[in-house]
Coordinates of C-alpha atoms in Angstrom, one line a residue:
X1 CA 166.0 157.7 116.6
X2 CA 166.3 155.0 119.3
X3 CA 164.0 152.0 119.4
X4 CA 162.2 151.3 122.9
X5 CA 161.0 147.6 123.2
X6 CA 158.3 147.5 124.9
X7 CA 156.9 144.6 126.7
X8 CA 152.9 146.0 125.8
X9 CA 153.3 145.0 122.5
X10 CA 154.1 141.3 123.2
X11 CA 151.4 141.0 125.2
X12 CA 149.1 142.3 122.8
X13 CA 149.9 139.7 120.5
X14 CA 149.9 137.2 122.4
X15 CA 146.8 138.2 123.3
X16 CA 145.3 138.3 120.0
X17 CA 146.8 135.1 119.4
X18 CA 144.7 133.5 122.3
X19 CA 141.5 135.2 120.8
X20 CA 142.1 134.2 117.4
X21 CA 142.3 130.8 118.8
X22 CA 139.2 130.8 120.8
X23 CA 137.6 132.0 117.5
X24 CA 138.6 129.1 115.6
X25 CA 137.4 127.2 118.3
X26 CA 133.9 128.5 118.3
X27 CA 133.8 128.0 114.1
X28 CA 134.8 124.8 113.8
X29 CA 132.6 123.8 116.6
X30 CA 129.5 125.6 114.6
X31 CA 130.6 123.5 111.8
X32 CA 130.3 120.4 113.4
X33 CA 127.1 120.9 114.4
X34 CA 125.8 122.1 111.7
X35 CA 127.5 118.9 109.8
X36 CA 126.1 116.6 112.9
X37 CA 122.9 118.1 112.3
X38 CA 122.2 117.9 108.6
X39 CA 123.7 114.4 108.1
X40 CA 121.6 112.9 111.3
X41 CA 118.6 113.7 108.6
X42 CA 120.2 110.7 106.5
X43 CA 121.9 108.8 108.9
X44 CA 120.9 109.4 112.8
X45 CA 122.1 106.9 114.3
X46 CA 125.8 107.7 113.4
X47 CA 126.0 110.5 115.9
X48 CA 124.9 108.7 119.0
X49 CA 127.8 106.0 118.0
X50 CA 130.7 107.9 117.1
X51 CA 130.8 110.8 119.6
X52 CA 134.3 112.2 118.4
X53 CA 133.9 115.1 116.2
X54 CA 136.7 114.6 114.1
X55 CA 136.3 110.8 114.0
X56 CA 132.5 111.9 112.6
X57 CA 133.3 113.8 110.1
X58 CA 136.3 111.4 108.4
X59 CA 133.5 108.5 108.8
X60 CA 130.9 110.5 107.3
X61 CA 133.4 111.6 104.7
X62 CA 134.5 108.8 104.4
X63 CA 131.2 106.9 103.6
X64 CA 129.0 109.5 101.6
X65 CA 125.8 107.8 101.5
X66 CA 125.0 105.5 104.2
X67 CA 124.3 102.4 101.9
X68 CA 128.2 102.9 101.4
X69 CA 128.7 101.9 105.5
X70 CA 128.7 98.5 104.6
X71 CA 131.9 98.5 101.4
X72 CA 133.8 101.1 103.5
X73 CA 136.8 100.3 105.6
X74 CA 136.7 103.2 109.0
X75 CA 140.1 100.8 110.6
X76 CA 141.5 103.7 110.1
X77 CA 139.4 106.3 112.0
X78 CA 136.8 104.6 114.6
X79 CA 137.9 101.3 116.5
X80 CA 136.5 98.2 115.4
X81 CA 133.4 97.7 117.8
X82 CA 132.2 100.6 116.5
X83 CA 132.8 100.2 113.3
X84 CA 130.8 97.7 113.4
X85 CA 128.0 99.4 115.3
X86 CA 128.0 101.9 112.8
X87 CA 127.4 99.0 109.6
X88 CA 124.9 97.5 111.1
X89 CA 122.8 100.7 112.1
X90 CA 123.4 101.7 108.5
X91 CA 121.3 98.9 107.2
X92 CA 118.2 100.1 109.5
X93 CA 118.7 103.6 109.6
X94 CA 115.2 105.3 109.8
X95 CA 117.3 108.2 108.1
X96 CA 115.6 109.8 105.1
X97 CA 117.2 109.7 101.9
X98 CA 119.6 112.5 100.4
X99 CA 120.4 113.5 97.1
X100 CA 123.9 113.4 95.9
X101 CA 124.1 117.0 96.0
X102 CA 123.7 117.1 99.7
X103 CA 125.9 114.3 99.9
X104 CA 128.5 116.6 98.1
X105 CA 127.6 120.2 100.2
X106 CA 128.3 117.1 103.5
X107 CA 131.1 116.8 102.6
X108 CA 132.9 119.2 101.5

């Protein structure tokens, strides 16, 4: 038997590929938002400051708890003006308060 390459079956992966990615796209975006959603119960503020999604969740990983804003370094994620922002909006958050446990389900 001879084998026939056929230019279909390229295309169909790279096809799937493409879809695959647009899938991961639509998850971690759903993600986000859920993570934007249920941490803006505890600290609100933080997601009209910090509108990078990844930069948001390393801060909020980062932090935990929002009495935490003040100890915790962000150089390394969100430039220094808001950095800032973000420590003193933490120290008059009208956020409710959250148990560790949803602190923990945040993060991770």
């Amino acid at each position: 038997y001879k084998l026939k390459f056929s230019p279909d079956k390229i295309d169909t992966m790279i096809i799937q590929a493409i879809s695959l990615l647009d899938d991961l796209d639509k998850e971690l975006n759903n993600y986000v938002m859920r993570c934007r959603e249920w941490y803006g119960w505890h600290f609100p503020e933080i997601g009209k400051v910090v509108a990078d999604h990844l930069s948001f969740a390393k801060a909020i990983k980062l932090m935990g708890d929002r009495i935490n804003a003040s100890t915790t370094d962000f150089s390394d994620i969100l430039p220094e003006d808001i950095e800032q922002q973000v420590k003193e909006l933490a120290e008059i958050s009208m956020g409710t308060e959250v148990s560790e446990d949803d602190i923990v389900n945040i993060r991770y």
